[in-house]
Short mmCIF file of C-alpha atoms in Angstrom, two decimals:
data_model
loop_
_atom_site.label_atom_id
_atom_site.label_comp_id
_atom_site.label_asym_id
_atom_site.label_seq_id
_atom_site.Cartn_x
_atom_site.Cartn_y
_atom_site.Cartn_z
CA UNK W 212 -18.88 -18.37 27.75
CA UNK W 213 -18.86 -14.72 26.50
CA UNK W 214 -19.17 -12.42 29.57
CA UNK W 215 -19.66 -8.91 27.52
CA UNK W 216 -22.73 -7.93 25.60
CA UNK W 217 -20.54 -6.73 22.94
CA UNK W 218 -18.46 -9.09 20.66
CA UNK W 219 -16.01 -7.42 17.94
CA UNK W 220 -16.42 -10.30 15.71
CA UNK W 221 -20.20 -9.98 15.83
CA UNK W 222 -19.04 -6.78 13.30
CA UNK W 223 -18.40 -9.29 10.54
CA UNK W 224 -21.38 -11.22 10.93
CA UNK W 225 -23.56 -8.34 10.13
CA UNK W 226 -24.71 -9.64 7.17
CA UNK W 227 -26.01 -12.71 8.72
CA UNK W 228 -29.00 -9.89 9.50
CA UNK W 229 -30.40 -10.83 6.98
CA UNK W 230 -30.71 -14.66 7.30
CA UNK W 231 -33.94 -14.58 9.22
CA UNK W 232 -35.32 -12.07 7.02
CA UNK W 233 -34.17 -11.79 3.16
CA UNK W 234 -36.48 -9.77 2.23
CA UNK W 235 -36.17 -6.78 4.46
CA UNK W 236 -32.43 -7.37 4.83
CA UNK W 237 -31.55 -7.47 1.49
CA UNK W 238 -33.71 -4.07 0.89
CA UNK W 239 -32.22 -2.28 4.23
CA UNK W 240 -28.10 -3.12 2.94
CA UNK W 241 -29.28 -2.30 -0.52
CA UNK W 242 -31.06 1.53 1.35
CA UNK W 243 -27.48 1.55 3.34
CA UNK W 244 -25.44 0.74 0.24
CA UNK W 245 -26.97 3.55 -1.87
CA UNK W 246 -26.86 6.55 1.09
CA UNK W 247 -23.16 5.76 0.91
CA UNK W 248 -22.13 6.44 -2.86
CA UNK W 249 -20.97 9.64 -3.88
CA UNK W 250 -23.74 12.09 -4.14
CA UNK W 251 -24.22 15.86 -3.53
CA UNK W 252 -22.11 14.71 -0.68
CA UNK W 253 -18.61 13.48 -1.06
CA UNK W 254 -18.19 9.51 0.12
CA UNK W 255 -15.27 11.46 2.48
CA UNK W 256 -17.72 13.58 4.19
CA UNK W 257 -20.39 10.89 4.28
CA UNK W 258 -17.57 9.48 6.68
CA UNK W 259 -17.26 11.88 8.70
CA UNK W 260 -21.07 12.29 9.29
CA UNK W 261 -21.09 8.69 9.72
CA UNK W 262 -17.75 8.41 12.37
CA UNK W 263 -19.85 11.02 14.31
CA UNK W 264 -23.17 9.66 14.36
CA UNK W 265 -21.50 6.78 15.71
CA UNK W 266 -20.54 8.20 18.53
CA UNK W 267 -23.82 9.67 19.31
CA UNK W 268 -25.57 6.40 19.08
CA UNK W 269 -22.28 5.04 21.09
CA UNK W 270 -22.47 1.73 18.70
CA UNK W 271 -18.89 -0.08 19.11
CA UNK W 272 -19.15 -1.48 15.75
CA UNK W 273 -20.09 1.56 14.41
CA UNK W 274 -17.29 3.18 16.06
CA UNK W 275 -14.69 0.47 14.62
CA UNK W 276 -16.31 0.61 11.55
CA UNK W 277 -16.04 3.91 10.35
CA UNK W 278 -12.47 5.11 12.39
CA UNK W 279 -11.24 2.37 9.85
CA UNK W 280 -13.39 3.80 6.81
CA UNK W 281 -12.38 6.95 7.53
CA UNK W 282 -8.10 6.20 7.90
CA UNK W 283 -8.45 4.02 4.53
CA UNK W 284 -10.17 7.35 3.00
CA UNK W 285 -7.12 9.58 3.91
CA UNK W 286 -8.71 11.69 6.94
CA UNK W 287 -7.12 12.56 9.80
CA UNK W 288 -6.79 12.04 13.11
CA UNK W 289 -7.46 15.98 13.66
CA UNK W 290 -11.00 15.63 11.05
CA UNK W 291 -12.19 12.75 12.86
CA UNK W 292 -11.67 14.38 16.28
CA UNK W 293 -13.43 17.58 15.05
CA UNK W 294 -16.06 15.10 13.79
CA UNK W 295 -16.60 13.32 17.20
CA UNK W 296 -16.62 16.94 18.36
CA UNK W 297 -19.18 18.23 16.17
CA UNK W 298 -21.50 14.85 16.91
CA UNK W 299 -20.77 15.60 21.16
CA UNK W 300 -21.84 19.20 20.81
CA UNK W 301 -25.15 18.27 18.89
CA UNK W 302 -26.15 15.40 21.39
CA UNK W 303 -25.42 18.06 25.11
CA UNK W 304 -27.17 20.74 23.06
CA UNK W 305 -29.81 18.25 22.41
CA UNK W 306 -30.06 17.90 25.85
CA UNK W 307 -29.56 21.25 26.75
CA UNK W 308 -32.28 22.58 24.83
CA UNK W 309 -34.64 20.17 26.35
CA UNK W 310 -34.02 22.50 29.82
CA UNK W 311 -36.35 24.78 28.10
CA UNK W 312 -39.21 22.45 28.28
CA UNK W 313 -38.24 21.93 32.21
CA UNK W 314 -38.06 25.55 32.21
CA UNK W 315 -41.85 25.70 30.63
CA UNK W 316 -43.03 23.44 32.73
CA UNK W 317 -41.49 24.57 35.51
CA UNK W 318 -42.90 27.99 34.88
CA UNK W 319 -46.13 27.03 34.33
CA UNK W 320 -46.28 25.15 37.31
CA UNK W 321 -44.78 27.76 40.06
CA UNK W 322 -46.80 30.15 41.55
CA UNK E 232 12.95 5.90 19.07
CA UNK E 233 13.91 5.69 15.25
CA UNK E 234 12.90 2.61 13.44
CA UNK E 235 15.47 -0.21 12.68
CA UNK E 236 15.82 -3.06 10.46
CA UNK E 237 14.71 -6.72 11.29
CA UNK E 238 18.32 -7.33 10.25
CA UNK E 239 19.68 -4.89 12.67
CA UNK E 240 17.43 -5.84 15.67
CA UNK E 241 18.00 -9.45 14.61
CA UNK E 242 14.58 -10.17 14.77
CA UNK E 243 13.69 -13.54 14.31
CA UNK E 244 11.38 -12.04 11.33
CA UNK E 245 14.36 -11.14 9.48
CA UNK E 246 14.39 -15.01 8.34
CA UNK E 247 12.20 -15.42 5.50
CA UNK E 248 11.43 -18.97 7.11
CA UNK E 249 9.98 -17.34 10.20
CA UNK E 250 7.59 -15.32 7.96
CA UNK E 251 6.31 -18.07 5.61
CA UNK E 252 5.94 -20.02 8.99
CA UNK E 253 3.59 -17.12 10.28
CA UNK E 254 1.67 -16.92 7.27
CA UNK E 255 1.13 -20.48 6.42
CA UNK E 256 0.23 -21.36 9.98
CA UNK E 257 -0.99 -17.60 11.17
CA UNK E 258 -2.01 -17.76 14.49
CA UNK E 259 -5.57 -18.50 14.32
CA UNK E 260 -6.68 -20.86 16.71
CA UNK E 261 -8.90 -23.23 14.13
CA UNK E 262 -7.84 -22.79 10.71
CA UNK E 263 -10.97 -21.14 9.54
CA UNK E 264 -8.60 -18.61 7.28
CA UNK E 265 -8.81 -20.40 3.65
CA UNK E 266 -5.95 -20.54 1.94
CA UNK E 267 -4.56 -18.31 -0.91
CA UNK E 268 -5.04 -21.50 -3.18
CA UNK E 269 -8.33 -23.08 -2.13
CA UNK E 270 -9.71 -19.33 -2.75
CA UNK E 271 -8.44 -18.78 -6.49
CA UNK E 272 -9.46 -22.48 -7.06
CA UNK E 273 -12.95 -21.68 -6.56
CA UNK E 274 -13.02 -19.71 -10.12
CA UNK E 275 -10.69 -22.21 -11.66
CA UNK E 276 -7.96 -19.92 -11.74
CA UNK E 277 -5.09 -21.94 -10.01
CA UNK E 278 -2.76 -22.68 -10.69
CA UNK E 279 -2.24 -19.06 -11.35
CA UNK E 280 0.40 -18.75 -14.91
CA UNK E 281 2.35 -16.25 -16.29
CA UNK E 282 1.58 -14.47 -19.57
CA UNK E 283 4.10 -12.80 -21.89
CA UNK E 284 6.84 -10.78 -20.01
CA UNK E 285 5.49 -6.74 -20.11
CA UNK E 286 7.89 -5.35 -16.81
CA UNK E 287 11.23 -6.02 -15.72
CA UNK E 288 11.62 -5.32 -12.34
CA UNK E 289 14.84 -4.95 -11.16
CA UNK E 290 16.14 -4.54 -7.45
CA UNK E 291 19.52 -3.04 -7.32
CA UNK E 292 19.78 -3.80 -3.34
CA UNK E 293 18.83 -3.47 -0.07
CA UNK E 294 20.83 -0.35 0.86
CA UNK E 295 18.24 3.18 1.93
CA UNK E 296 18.94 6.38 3.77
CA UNK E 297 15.59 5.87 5.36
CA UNK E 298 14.16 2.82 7.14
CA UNK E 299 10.09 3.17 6.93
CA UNK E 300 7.92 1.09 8.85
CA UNK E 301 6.20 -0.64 6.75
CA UNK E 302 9.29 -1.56 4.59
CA UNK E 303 8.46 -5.16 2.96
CA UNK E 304 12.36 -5.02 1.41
CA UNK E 305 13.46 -4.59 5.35
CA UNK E 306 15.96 -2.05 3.98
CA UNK E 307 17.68 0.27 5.74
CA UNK E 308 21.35 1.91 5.99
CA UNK E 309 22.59 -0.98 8.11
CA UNK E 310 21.62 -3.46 4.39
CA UNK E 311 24.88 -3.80 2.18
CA UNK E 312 23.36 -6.30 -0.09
CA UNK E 313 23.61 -4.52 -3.65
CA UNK E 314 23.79 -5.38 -7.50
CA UNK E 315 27.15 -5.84 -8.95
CA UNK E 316 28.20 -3.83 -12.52
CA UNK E 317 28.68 -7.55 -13.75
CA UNK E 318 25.03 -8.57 -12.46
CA UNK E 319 23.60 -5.42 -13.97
CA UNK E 320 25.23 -6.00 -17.54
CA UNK E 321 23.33 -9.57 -18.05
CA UNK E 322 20.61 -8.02 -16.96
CA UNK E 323 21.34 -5.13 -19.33
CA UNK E 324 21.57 -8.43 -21.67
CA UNK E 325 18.43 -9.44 -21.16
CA UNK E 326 16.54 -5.90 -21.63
CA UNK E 327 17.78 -5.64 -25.12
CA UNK E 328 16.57 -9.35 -26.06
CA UNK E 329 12.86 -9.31 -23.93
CA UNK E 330 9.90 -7.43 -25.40
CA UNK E 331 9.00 -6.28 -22.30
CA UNK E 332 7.64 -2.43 -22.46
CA UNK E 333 8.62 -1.07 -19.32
CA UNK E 334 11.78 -1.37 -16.54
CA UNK E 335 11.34 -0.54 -13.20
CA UNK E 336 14.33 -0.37 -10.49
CA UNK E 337 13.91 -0.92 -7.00
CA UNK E 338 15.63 -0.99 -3.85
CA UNK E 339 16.22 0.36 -1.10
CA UNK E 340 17.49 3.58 -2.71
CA UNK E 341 18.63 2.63 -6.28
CA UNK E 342 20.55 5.60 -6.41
CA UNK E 343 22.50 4.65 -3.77
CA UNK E 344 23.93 1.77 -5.86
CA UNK E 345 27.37 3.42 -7.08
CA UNK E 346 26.26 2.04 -10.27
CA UNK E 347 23.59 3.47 -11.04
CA UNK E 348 23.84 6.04 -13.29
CA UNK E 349 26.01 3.90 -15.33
CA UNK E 350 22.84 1.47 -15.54
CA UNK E 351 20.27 3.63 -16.39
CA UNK E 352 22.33 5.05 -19.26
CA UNK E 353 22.84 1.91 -21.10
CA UNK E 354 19.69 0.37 -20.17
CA UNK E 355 17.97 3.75 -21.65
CA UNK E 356 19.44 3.03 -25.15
CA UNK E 357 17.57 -0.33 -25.08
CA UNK E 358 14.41 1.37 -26.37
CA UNK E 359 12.09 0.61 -23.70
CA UNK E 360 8.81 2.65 -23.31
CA UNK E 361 8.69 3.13 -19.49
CA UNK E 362 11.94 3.50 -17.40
CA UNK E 363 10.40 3.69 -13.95
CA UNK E 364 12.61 4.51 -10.88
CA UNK E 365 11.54 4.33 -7.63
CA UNK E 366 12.70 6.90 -6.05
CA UNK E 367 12.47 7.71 -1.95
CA UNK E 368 12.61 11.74 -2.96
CA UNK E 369 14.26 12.31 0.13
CA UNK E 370 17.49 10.72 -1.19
CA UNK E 371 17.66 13.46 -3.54
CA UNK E 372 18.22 15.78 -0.97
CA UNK E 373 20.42 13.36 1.30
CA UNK E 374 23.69 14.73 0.25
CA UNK E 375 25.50 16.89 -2.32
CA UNK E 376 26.19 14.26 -4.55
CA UNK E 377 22.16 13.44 -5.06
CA UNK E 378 21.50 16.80 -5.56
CA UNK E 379 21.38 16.90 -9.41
CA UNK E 380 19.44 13.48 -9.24
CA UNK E 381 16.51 15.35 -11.26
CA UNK E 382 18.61 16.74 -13.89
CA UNK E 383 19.98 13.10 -14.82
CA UNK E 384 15.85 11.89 -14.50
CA UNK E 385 15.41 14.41 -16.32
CA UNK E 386 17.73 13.89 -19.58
CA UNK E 387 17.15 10.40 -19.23
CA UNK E 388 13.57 10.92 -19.12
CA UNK E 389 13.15 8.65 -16.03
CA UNK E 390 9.42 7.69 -14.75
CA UNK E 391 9.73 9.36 -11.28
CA UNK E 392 7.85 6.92 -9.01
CA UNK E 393 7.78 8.29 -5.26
CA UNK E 394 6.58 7.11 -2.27
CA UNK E 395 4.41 9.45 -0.44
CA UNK E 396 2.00 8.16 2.41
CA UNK E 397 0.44 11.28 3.27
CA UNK E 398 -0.22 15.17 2.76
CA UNK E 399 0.17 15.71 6.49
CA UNK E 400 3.61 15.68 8.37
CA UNK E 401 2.44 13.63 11.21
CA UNK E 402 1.50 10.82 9.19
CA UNK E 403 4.17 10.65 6.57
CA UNK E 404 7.21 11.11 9.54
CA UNK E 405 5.79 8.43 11.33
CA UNK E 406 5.55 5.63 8.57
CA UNK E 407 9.03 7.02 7.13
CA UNK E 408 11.02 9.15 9.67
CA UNK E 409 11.40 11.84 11.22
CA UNK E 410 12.38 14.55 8.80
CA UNK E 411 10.88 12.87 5.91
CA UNK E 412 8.02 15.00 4.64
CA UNK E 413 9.76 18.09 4.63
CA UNK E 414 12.34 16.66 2.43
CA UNK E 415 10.10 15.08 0.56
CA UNK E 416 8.06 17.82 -0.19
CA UNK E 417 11.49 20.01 -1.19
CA UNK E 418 12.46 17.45 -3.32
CA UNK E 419 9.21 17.22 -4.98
CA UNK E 420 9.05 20.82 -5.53
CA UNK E 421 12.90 20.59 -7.34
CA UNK E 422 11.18 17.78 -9.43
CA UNK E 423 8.36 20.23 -10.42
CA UNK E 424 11.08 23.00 -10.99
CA UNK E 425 12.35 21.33 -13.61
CA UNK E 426 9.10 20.29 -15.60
CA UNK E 427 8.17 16.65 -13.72
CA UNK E 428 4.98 16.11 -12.64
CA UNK E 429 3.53 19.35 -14.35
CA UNK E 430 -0.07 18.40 -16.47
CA UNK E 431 1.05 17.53 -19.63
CA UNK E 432 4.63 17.32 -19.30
CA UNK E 433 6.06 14.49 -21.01
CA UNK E 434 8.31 13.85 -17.14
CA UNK E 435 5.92 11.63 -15.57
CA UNK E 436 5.48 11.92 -11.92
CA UNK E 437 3.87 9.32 -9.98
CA UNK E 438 3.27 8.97 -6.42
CA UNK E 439 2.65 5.67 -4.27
CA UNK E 440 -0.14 5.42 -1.18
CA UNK E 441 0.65 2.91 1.16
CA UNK E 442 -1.72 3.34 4.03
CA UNK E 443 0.35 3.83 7.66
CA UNK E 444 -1.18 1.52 9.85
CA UNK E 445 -3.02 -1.82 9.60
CA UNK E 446 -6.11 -1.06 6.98
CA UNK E 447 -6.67 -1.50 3.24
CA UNK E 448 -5.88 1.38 0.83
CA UNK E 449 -9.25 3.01 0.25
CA UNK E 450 -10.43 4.18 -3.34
CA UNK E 451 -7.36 5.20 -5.48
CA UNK E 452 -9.47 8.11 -7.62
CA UNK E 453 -10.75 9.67 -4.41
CA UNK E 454 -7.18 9.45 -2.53
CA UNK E 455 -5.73 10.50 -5.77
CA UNK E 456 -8.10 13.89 -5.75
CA UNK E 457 -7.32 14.69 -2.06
CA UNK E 458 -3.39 14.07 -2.38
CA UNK E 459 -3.15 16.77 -5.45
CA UNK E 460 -5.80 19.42 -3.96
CA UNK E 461 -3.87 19.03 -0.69
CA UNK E 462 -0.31 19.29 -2.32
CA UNK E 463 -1.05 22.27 -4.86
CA UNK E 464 -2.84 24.40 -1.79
CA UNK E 465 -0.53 23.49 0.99
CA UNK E 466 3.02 23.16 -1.29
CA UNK E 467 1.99 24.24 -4.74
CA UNK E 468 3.40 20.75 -5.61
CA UNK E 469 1.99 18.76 -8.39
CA UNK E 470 2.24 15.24 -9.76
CA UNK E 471 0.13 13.06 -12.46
CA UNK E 472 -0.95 9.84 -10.62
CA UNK E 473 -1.38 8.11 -7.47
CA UNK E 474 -1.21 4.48 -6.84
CA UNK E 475 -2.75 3.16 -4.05
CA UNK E 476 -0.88 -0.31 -2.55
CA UNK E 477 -2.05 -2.33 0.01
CA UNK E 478 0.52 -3.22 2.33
CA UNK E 479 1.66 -6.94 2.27
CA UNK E 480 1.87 -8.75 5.70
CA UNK E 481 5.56 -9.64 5.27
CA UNK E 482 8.91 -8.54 6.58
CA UNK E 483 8.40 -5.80 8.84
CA UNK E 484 4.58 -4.56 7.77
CA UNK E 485 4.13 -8.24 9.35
CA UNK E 486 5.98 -7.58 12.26
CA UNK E 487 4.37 -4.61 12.92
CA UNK E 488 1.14 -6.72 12.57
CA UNK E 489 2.33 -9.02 15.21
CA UNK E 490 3.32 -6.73 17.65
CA UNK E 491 0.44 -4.75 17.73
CA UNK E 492 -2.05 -7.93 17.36
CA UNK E 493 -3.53 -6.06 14.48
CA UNK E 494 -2.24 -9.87 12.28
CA UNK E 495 -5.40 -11.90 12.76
CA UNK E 496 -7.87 -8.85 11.87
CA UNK E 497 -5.44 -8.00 8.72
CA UNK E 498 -5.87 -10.99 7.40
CA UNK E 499 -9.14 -11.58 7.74
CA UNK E 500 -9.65 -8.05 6.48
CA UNK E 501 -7.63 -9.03 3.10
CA UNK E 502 -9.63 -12.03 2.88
CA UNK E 503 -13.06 -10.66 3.39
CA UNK E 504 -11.76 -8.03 0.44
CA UNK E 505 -10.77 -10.51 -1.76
CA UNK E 506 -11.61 -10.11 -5.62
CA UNK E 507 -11.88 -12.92 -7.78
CA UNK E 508 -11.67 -10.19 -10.84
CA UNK E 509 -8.08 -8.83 -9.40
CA UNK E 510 -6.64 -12.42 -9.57
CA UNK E 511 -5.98 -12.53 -13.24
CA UNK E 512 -4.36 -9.18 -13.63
CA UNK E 513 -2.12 -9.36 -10.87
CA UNK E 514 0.83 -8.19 -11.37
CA UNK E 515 3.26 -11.36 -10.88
CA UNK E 516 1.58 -12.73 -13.84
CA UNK E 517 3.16 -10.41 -16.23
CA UNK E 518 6.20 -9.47 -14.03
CA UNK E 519 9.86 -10.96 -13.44
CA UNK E 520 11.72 -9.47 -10.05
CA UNK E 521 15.26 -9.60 -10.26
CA UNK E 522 17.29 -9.38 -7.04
CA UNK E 523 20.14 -7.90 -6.06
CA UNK E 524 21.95 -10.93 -6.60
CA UNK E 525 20.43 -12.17 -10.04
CA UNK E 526 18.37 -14.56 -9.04
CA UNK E 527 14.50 -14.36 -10.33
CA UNK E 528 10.87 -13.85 -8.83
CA UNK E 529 7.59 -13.72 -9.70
CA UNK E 530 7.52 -10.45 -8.03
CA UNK E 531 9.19 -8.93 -5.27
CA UNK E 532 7.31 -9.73 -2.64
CA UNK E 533 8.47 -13.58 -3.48
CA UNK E 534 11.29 -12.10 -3.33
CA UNK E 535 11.96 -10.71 -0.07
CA UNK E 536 10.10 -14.35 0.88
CA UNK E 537 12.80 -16.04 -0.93
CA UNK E 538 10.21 -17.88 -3.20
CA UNK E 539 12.15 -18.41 -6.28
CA UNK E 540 10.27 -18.78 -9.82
CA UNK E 541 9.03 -21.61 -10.72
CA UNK E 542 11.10 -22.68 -13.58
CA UNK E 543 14.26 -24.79 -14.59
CA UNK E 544 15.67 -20.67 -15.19
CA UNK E 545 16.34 -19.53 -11.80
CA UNK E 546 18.97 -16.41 -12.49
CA UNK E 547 19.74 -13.63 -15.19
CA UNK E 548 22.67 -15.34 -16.77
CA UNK E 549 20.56 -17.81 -17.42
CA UNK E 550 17.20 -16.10 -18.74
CA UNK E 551 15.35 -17.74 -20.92
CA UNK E 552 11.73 -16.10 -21.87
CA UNK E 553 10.66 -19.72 -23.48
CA UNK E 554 11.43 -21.02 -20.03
CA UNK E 555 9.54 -18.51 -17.85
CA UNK E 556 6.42 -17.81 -19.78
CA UNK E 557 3.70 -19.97 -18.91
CA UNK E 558 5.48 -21.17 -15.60
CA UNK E 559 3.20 -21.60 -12.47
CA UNK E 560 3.62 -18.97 -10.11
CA UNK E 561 4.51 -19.53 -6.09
CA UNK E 562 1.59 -18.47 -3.96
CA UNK E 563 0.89 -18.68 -0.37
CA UNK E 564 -1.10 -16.52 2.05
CA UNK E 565 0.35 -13.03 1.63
CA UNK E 566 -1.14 -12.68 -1.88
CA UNK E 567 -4.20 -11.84 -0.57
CA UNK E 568 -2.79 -8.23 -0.28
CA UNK E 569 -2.48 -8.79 -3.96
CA UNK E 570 -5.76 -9.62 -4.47
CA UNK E 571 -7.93 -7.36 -2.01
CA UNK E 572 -10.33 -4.64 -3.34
CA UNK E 573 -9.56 -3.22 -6.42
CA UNK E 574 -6.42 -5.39 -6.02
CA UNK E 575 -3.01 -3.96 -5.92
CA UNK E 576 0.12 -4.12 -7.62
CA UNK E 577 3.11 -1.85 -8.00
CA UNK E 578 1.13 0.31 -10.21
CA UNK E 579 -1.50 0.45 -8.38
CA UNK E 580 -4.89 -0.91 -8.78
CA UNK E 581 -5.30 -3.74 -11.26
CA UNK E 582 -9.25 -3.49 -11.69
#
């Protein structure tokens, strides 16, 4: 019996999604298919964007994914870095601008 | 550590057996990988048959000044198989009877062949449209005696075909060697000197993508874009195409694979790519390898396999186009790499 919530192979079944549901499915891979072409944004940098979002959302399979997406598209190990970078300073600063709420509340609650 | 040979580690991969064994069997626990030949037979297009002979490829031997990692000739200094004069004049035979349209020598380093030069000048008076030589670029600047290598391309007018897996150092030294780029990119630069590779110019220069690691080539037009803006702002180096190859799991790409337990995902990854559209435009089908020693393939992957053609003609002497045209050509499981994507021969996508 598996003993880990996350499989690698369960990457390749993705498209089984779609099994219990055709209709929505078929209409979210067709959505995901089209924000991936080549648009005002450059399938490269789509890459990137997607390599760090990954990271954010800490999905394995995303992770996997796109660090293969993005060596078969050329990019470096230095680009993809500066990508996870860019995704890790986004998500603390996400958090760290939340300490102005605490900092409201904490203000409005003091004496 | 610098890499070596499967011949010079005698690895057990260096037999062609041990390979065929690997990818008929593969290491997958049930069998669920379908074969090479139950996949094309699902579009009716096995047995898979050769059309009218367009390329001659011809590998002058095994000999290189650089051992690469992905190598699927396994070639290397340590190799001293190599084409004899009296090999190269029946295929020199041959070239003046065949219509093919374009010759393309392989190795190894066909310039390392002592040889050589005398080949390429007879074989140039034989009329045909594209001489292609593959070309390392970094055995241009190996020694003094390569050093006016692009001046005989040049009055020759040689198709320069070089391989080239990256625009970064880092990547390019560690699929070829340490060293590599930088010569690489000097040599390419004496290439452009002298009118190769410049828009326009009738001296073709071509470079080949092989990706450095265990994934599938990704789009050759987008690759192709970021090689040349990369090369003309880092180098002011330019070239006119790029062809991306997918690495084929055999020789030492598939020992790699092995070692690093990156085989099982490969091949499912060249499966789950596979294009029924590739499969007729593939590049055995309108290809004859010639080793070193004479003897033909259906392309040189079968080659380093030691999967002969098909046919009652098994070596130049005895060539005979009635003979090979039409024959059925040997498959097995590394044609996939053949067959993945926008498929992938040796110029490149097929689709």
């Amino acid at each position: 019996m598996q003993k880990s919530y996350y499989d690698p192979a369960d990457l390749k079944k993705f498209g089984k999604i779609s099994e219990w549901n055709e209709t929505l499915g078929e209409k979210f891979f067709d959505y995901y298919g089209k924000v991936f072409e080549e648009g005002a944004l450059t399938a490269r940098e789509k890459a990137l964007i997607a390599l760090a979002v990954s990271h954010t959302e800490q999905c394995p399979y995303c992770i996997d994914a796109y660090t293969k997406d993005s060596l078969q598209r050329g990019i470096t190990k230095e680009e993809m870095m500066e990508a996870v970078h860019v995704g890790a300073a986004i998500k603390s600063g996400a958090t760290l601008v939340h300490g102005v709420q605490m900092m409201n509340k904490v203000n409005k609650l003091e004496m | 550590m610098p890499i070596q040979s499967l011949n010079k580690r005698e690895s057990a991969l260096k037999q062609s057996e041990a390979q065929l064994k690997i990818l008929s069997n593969g290491i997958f626990q049930n069998g669920e990988l379908p074969t090479f030949k139950a996949k094309i037979s699902e579009t009716q297009q096995y047995p898979l048959k050769a059309k009218k002979l367009e390329i001659l490829q011809i590998n002058l031997g095994y000999m290189c000044n650089q051992v690469c990692a992905h190598c699927h000739v396994d070639a290397g200094p340590d190799r001293k198989e190599i084409m004899t004069r009296d090999t190269m004049q029946q295929c020199l035979d041959v070239i003046k009877k065949t219509g093919a349209h374009t010759l393309d020598l392989t190795g190894g380093a066909p310039e390392m062949n002592p040889n050589f030069r005398w080949f390429v000048e007879e074989a140039t008076k034989a009329g045909i449209q594209d001489f292609i030589v593959r070309s390392n670029l970094t055995i241009i600047r190996a020694n003094k005696k390569y050093h006016d290598l692009p001046l005989f391309f040049k009055k020759h007018k040689v198709h320069v075909v070089s391989s080239m897996p990256h625009w970064t150092r880092g990547k390019t030294d560690k699929q070829r060697g340490d060293g590599v780029f930088d010569k690489s990119i000097q040599a390419l630069k004496d290439l452009n000197a002298i009118g190769y590779g410049i828009p326009n110019s009738e001296l073709k220069l071509d470079l080949v993508y092989n990706p450095s690691g265990a994934f599938l080539p990704g789009d050759q037009a987008s690759l192709e874009k970021d090689f040349k803006k990369a090369l003309k702002e880092d180098f002011n180096i330019e070239f006119h195409h790029l062809f991306a190859i997918t690495n084929l799991p055999i020789s030492r790409f598939l020992d790699y694979l092995v070692a690093s337990e990156n085989y099982e995902d490969y091949m499912y990854a060249l499966v789950e790519a596979y294009n029924p559209l590739a499969v007729k435009s593939v590049m055995c089908t309108n290809t004859i390898s010639v080793s070193w020693d004479g003897v033909l393939y259906d392309c040189d992957f079968n080659q380093m396999l030691e999967l002969p053609v098909n046919s009652p003609v098994k070596h130049i002497s005895d060539y005979n186009e009635n003979l090979l045209e039409g024959r059925h050509i040997t498959i097995s499981q590394h044609c996939y790499g053949c067959t993945a994507g926008a498929g992938s021969s040796c110029q490149g996508v097929v689709t």
